[in-house]
CSV table of C-alpha atoms in Angstrom, one decimal:
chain,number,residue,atom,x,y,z
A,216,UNK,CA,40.7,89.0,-16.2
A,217,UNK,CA,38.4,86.1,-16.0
A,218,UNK,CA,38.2,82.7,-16.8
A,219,UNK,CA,41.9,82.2,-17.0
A,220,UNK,CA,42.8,78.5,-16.5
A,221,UNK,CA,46.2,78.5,-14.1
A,222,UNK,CA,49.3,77.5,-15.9
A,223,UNK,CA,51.3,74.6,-14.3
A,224,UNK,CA,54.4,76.5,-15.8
A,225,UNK,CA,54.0,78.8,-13.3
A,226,UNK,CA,56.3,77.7,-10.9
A,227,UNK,CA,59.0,77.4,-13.3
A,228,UNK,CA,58.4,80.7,-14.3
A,229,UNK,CA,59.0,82.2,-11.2
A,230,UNK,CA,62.2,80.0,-9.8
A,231,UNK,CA,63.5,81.2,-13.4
A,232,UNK,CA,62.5,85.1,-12.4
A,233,UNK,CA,64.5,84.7,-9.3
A,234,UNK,CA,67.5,83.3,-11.0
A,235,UNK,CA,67.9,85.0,-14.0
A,236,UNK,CA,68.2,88.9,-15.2
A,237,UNK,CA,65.5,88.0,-18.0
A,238,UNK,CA,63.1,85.4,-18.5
A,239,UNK,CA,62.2,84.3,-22.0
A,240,UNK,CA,58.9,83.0,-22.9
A,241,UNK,CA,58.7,81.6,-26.2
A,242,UNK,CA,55.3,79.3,-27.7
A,243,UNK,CA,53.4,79.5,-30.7
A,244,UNK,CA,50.4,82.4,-30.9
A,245,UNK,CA,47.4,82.1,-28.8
A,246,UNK,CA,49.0,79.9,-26.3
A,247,UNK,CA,48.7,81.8,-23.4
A,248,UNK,CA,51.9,83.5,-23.0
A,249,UNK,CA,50.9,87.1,-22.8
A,250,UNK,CA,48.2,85.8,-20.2
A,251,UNK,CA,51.0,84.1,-18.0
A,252,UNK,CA,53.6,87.1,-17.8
A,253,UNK,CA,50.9,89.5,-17.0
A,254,UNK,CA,49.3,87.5,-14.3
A,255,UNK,CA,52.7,86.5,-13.0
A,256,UNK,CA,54.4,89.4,-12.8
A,257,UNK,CA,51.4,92.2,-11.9
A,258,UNK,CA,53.9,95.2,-10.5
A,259,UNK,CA,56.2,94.7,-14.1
A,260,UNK,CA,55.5,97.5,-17.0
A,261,UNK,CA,53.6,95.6,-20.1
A,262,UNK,CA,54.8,96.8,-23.8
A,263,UNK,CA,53.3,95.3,-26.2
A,264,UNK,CA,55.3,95.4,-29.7
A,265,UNK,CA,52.8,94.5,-31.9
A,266,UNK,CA,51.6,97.9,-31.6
A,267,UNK,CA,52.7,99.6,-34.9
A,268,UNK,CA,53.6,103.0,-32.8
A,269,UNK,CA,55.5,101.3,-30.5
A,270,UNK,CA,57.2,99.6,-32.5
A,271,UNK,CA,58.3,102.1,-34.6
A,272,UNK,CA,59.5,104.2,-31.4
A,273,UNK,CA,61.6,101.0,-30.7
A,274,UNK,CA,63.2,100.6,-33.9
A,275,UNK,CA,63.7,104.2,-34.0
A,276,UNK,CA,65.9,104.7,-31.0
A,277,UNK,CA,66.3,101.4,-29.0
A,278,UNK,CA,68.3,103.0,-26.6
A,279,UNK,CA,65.9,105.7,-25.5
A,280,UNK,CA,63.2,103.4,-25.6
A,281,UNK,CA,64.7,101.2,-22.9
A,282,UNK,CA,65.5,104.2,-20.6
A,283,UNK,CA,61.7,104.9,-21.1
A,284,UNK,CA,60.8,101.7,-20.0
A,285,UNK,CA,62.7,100.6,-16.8
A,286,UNK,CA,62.6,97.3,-15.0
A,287,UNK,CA,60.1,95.4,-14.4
A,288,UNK,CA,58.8,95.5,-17.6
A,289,UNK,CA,57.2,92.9,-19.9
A,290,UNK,CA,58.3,93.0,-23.4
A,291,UNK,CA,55.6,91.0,-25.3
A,292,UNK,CA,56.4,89.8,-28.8
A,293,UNK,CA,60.2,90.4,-28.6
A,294,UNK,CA,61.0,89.2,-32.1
A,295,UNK,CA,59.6,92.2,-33.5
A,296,UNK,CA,62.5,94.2,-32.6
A,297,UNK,CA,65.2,92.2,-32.1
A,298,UNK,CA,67.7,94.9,-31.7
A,299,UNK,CA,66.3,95.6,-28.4
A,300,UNK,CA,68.0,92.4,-27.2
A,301,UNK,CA,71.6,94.4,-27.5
A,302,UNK,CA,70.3,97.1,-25.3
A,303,UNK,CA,68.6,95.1,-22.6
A,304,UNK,CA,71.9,93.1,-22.3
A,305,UNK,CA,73.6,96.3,-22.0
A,306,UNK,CA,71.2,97.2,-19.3
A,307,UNK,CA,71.3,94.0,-17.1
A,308,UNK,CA,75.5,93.9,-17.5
A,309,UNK,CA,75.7,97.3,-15.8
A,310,UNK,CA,72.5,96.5,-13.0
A,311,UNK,CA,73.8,93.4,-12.3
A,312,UNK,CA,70.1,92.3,-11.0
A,313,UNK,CA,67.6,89.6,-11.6
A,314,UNK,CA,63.8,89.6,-12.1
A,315,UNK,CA,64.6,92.8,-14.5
A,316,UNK,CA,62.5,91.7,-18.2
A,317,UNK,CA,60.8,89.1,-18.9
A,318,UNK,CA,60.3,88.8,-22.8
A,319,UNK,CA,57.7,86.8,-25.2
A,320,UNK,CA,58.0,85.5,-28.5
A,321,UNK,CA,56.2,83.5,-31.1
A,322,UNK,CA,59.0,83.0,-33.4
A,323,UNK,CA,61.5,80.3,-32.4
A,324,UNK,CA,64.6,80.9,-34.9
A,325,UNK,CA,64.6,84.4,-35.0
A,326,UNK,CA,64.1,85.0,-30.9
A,327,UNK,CA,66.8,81.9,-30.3
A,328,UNK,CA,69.3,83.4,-33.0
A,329,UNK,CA,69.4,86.8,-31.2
A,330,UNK,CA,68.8,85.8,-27.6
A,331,UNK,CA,72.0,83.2,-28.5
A,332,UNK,CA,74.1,86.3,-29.8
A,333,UNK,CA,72.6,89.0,-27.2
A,334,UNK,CA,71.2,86.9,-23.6
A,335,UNK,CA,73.6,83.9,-23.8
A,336,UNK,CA,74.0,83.5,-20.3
A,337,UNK,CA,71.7,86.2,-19.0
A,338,UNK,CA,68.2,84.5,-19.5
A,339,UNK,CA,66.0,81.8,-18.7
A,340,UNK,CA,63.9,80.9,-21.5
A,341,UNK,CA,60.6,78.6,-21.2
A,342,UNK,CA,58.5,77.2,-24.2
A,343,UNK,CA,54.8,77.1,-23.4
A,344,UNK,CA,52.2,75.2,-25.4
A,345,UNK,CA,48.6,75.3,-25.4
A,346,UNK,CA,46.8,74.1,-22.4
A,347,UNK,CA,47.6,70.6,-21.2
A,348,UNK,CA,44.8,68.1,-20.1
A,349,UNK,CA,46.0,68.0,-16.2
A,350,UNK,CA,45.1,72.1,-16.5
A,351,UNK,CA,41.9,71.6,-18.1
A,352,UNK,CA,41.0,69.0,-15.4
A,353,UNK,CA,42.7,71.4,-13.1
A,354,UNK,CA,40.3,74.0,-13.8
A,355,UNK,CA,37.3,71.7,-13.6
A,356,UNK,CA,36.5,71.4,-17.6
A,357,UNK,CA,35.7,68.8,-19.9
A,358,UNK,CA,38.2,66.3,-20.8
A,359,UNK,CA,36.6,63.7,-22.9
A,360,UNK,CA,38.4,62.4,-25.6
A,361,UNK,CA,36.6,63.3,-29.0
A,362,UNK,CA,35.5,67.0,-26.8
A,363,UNK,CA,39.6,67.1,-26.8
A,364,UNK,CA,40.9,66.4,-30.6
A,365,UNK,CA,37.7,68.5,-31.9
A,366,UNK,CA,38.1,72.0,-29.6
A,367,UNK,CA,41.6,71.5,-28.8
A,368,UNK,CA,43.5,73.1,-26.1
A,369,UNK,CA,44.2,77.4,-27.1
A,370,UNK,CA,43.1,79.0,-23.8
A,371,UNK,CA,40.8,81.5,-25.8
A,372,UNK,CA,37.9,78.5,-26.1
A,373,UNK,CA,37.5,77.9,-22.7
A,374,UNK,CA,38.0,81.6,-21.3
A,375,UNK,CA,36.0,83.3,-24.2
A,376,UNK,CA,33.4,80.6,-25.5
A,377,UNK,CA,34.3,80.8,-28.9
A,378,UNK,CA,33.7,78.1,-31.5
A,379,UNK,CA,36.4,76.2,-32.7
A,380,UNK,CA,36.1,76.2,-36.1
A,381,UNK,CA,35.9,79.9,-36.2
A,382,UNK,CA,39.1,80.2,-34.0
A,383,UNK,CA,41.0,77.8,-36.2
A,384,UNK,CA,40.0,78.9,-39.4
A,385,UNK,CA,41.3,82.3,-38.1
A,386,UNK,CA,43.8,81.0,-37.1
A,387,UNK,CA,45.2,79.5,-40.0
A,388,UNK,CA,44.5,82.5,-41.9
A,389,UNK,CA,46.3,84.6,-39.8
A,390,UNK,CA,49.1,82.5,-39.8
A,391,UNK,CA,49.1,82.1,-43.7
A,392,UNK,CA,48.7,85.7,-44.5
A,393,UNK,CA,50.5,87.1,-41.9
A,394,UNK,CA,53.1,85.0,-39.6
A,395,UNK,CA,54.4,83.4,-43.2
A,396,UNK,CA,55.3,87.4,-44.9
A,397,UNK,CA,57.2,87.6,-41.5
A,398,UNK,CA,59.1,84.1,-41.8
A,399,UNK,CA,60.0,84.1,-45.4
A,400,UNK,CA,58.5,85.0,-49.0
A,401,UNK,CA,56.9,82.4,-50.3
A,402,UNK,CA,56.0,81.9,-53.9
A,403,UNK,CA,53.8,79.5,-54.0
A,404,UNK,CA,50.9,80.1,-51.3
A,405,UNK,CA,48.2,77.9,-53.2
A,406,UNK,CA,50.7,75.1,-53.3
A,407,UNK,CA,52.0,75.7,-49.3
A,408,UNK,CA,48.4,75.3,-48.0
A,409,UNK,CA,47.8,72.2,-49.5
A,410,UNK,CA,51.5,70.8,-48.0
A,411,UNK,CA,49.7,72.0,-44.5
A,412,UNK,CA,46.1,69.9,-45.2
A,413,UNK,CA,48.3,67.1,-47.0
A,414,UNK,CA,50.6,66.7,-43.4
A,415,UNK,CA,47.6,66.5,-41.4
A,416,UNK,CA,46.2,63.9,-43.3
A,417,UNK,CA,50.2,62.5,-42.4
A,418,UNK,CA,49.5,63.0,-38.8
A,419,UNK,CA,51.2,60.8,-36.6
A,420,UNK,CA,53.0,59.2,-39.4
A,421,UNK,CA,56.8,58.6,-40.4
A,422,UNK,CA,57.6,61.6,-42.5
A,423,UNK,CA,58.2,60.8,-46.5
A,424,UNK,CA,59.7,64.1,-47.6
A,425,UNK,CA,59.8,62.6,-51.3
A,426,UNK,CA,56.3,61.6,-50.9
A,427,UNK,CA,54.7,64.8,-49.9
A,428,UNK,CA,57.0,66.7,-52.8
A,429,UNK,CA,55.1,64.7,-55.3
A,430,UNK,CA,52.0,65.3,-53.7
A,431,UNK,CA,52.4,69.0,-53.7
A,432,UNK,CA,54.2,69.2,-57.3
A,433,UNK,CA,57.4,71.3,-55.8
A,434,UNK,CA,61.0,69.7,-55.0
A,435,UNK,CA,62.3,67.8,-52.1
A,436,UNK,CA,64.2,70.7,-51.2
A,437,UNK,CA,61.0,73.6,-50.9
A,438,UNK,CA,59.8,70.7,-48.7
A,439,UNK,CA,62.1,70.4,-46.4
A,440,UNK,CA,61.9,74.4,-46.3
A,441,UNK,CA,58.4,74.5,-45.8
A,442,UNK,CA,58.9,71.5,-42.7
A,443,UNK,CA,61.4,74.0,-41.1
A,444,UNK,CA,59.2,76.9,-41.8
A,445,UNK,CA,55.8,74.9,-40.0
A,446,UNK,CA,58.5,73.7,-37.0
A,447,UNK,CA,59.7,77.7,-36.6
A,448,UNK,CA,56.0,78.9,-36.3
A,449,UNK,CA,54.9,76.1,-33.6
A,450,UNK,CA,52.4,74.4,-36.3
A,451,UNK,CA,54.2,71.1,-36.2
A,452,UNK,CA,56.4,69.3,-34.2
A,453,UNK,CA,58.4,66.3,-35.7
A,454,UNK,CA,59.4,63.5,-33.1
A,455,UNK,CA,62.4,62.3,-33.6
A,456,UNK,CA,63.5,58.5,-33.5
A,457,UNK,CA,65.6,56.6,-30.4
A,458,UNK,CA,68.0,54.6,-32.4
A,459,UNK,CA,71.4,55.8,-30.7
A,460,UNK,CA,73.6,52.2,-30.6
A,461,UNK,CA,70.9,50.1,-32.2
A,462,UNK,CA,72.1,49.9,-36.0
A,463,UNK,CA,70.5,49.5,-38.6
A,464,UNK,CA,67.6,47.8,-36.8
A,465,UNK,CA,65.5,50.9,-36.8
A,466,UNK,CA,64.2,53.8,-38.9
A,467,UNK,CA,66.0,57.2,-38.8
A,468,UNK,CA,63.1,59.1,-39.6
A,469,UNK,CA,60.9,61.5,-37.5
A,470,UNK,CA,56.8,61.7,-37.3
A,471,UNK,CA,55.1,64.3,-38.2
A,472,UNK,CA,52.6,66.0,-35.0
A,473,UNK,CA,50.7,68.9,-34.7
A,474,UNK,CA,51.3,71.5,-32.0
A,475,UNK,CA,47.0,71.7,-31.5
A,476,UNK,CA,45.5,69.1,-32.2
A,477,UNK,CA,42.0,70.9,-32.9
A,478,UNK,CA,43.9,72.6,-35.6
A,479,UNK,CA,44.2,69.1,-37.3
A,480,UNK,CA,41.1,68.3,-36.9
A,481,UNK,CA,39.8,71.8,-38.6
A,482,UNK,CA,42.6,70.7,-41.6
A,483,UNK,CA,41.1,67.5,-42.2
A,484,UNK,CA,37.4,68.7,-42.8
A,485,UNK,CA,35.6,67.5,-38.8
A,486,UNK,CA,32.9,70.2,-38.2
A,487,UNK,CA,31.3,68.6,-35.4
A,488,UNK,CA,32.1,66.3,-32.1
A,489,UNK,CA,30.1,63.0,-33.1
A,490,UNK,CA,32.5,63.1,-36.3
A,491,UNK,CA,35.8,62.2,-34.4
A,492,UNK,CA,34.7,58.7,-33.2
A,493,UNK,CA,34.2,57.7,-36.6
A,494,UNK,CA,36.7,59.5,-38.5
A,495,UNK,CA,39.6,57.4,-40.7
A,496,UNK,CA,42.2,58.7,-38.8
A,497,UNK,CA,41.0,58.8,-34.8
A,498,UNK,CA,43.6,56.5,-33.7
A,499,UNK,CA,46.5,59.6,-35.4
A,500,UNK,CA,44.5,62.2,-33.7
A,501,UNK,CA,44.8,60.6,-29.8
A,502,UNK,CA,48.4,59.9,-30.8
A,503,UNK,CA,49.2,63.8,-31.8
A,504,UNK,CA,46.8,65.1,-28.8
A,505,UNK,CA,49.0,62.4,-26.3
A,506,UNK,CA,52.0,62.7,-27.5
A,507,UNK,CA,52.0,67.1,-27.6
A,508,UNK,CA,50.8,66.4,-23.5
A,509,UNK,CA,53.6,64.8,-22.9
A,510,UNK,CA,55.5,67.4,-24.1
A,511,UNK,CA,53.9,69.4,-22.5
A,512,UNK,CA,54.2,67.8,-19.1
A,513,UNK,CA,57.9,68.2,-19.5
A,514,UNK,CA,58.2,71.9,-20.6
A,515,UNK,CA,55.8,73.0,-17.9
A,516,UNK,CA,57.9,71.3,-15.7
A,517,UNK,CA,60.7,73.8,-17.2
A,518,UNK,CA,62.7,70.5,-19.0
A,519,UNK,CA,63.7,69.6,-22.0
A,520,UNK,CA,61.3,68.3,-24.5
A,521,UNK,CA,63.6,65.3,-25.0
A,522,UNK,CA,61.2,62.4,-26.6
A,523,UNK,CA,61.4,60.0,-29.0
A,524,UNK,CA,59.4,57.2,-31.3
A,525,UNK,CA,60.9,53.9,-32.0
A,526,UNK,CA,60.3,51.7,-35.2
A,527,UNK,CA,62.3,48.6,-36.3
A,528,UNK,CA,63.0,47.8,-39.9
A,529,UNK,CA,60.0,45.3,-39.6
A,530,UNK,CA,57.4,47.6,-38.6
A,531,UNK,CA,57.3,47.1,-35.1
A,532,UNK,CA,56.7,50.6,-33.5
A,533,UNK,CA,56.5,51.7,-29.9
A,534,UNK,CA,54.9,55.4,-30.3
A,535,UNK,CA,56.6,56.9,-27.3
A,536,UNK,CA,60.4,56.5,-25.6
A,537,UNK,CA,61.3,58.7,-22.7
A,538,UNK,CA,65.5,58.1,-21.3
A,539,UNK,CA,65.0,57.9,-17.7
A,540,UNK,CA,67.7,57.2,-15.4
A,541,UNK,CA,69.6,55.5,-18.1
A,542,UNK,CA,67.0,53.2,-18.7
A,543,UNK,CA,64.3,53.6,-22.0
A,544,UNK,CA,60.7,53.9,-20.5
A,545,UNK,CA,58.2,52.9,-23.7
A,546,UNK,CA,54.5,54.2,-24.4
A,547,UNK,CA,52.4,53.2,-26.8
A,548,UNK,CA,49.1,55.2,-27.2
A,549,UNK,CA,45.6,53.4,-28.5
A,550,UNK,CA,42.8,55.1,-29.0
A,551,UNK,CA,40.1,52.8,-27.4
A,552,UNK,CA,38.6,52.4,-23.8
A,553,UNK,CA,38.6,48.7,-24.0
A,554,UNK,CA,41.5,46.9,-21.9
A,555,UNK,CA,43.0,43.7,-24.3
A,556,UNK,CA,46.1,42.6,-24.1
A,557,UNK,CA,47.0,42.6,-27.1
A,558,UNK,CA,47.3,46.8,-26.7
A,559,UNK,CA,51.3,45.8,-24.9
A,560,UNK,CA,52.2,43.8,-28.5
A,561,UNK,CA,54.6,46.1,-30.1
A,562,UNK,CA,56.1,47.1,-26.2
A,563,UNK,CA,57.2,43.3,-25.7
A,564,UNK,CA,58.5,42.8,-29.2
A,565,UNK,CA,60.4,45.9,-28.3
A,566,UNK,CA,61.7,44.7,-25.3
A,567,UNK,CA,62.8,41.3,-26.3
A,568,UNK,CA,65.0,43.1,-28.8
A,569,UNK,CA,66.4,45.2,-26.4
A,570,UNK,CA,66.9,43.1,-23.3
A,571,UNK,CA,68.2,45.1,-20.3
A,572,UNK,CA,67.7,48.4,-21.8
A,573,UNK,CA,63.8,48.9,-20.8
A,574,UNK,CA,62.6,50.4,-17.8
A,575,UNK,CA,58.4,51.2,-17.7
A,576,UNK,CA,56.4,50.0,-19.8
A,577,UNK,CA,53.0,51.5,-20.4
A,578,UNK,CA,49.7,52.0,-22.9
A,579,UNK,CA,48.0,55.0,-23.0
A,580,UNK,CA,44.2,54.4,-23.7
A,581,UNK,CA,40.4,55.7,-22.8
A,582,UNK,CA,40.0,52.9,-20.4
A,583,UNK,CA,40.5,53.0,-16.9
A,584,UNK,CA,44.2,52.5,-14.9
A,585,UNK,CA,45.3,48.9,-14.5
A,586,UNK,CA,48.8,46.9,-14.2
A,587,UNK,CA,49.0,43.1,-15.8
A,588,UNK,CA,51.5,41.3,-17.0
A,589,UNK,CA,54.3,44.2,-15.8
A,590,UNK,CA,52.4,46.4,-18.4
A,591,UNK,CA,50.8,50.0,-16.6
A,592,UNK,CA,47.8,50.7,-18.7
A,593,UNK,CA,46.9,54.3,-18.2
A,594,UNK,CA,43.9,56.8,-18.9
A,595,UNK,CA,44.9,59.4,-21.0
A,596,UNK,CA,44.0,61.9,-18.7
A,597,UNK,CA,46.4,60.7,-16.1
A,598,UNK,CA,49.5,60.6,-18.0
């Protein structure tokens, strides 16, 4: 294979391996999963289930089809045969071994609900994202910040050279017409896509579930289907708010973020690079394309994703809160390369209100690194 950018879940990967009878690898499609469990684990069997014949054997007789395939294999796409789960927990209670299967899967209820019922216990499971910006500048490629929110971080663009409008226009098409017939039966398609275009013009914003319902002319209720729908298939990810023993003082709503951020930037109409700089919404688009890194920087590590926003009643919003060592570090992102102080605002009106409780305090921008005034001010690249 060639061009394939190392994955700094790697090493999580493989303690987990060690530990564990089976190793789950869940993430939305195209991320790289299939990619990582082949290259990790070169001596393991590969079956790949979205393979109608295969399939169709495995549904068929899931029993003989696991005696066919014996550890190490590689089960890719998992959730297309769930009942397999039963069997391979059968298998690993009588072996008694680790590093036996390690299994990949795109959709996040389904795989949870039967690895819950089936592996509870008996699996290490991992969530990997598109590439991060510390693998990108890893493997020696671009990292400037308008190259970023317009291409986006699927490993397909920078091991195959496609363009990225093609791959997310595909994309979203194949997740429309096909991913959405396996999640749930929707009636109203026409009215679905323009919820998806009408959040990304939302991006980075405090979620108004009554607001987009009017919008898109169906009830509150089919919206907050549709957000748990987008959330199962790795197109969004809502962030929710730090307000645990604060009151009333702050909101108790999530934001809405894209998992890819190029997809947002196909979904709001940017066909080329020069576009971004000048485009309404630039400062939302660093925000989702920051904020998904730091989740990624966390999963990779094999945490939890554990982050938060914060916003007062007044308005006053820090963009980022991360609990470390019982002590709230705060991040607020800004889209610009020019240092001011003014950038730290919001983090000191924060901190005021919350004497004691604060720990690091840092703004994420385009500049370069600098400390003043207790305030880190970081390059995006280096968070």
């Amino acid at each position: 294979m060639k061009n394939i950018i190392e994955r700094a879940m790697a090493q999580a990967a493989k303690d987990l391996w060690r530990k564990y009878p089976v190793l789950t690898i869940t993430g939305p499609r195209q991320s790289g999963k299939t990619t990582l469990a082949r290259e990790l684990f070169p001596s393991a069997e590969y079956v790949n289930l979205e393979i109608p014949d295969v399939r169709d054997q495995a549904m068929r007789d899931a029993r003989s089809f696991i005696e066919r395939h014996p550890a190490p294999v590689v089960f890719d796409e998992i959730q297309r045969v769930p009942m397999l789960l039963s069997y391979i927990q059968a298998k690993v209670d009588e072996t008694q071994n680790t590093s036996c299967y390690v299994l990949t899967g795109s959709h996040q209820p389904s795989l949870q609900a039967a690895i819950a019922q089936s592996l509870a216990g008996r699996t290490g499971i991992l969530e990997l994202l598109p590439l991060s910006i510390a693998e990108l500048t890893a493997a020696n490629k671009k990292t400037e910040r308008d190259y970023l929110i317009f291409n986006g971080f699927m490993p397909r663009l920078y091991s195959s050279g496609l363009d990225a409008s093609h791959l997310y226009s595909d994309y979203f098409k194949t997740y429309i017409e096909r991913d959405l017939r396996q999640l749930a039966n929707l009636r109203h398609i026409r009215q679905f896509e323009l919820f998806i275009r009408l959040m990304a013009g939302r991006v980075a914003q405090v979620l108004n579930v009554d607001s987009l319902a009017n919008d898109t002319g169906v009830s509150s209720r089919t919206i907050r289907e549709w957000l748990s729908l987008l959330e199962a298939s790795y197109i969004i990810k809502l962030l929710p708010p730090y307000y645990r023993n604060f009151g009333k003082r702050f909101i108790k709503s999530p934001k809405i973020y894209f998992v890819e951020t190029g997809l947002v930037s196909y979904l709001l109409g940017i066909k080329e690079i020069k576009q971004v700089a000048t485009h309404p919404l630039i400062g939302n688009l660093f925000e989702n394309m920051v904020i998904m890194d730091a989740f990624k920087k966390r999963l990779n590590a094999g945490n939890d994703g554990d982050l938060y926003f914060m916003r007062t009643n007044h308005g006053v919003e820090v963009d980022l809160v991360e609990e470390v060592n019982g002590k709230l570090d705060l991040y607020e992102i800004k889209a610009g390369a020019t240092f001011h102080d003014e950038m730290a605002r919001n983090l000191r009106a924060i901190e005021n209100s919350l004497k004691g409780e604060i720990g690091r305090k840092t703004v994420v921008y385009a500049g370069t690194n600098a400390i003043v005034n207790e305030v880190e001010y970081l390059n995006y690249a280096e968070l």
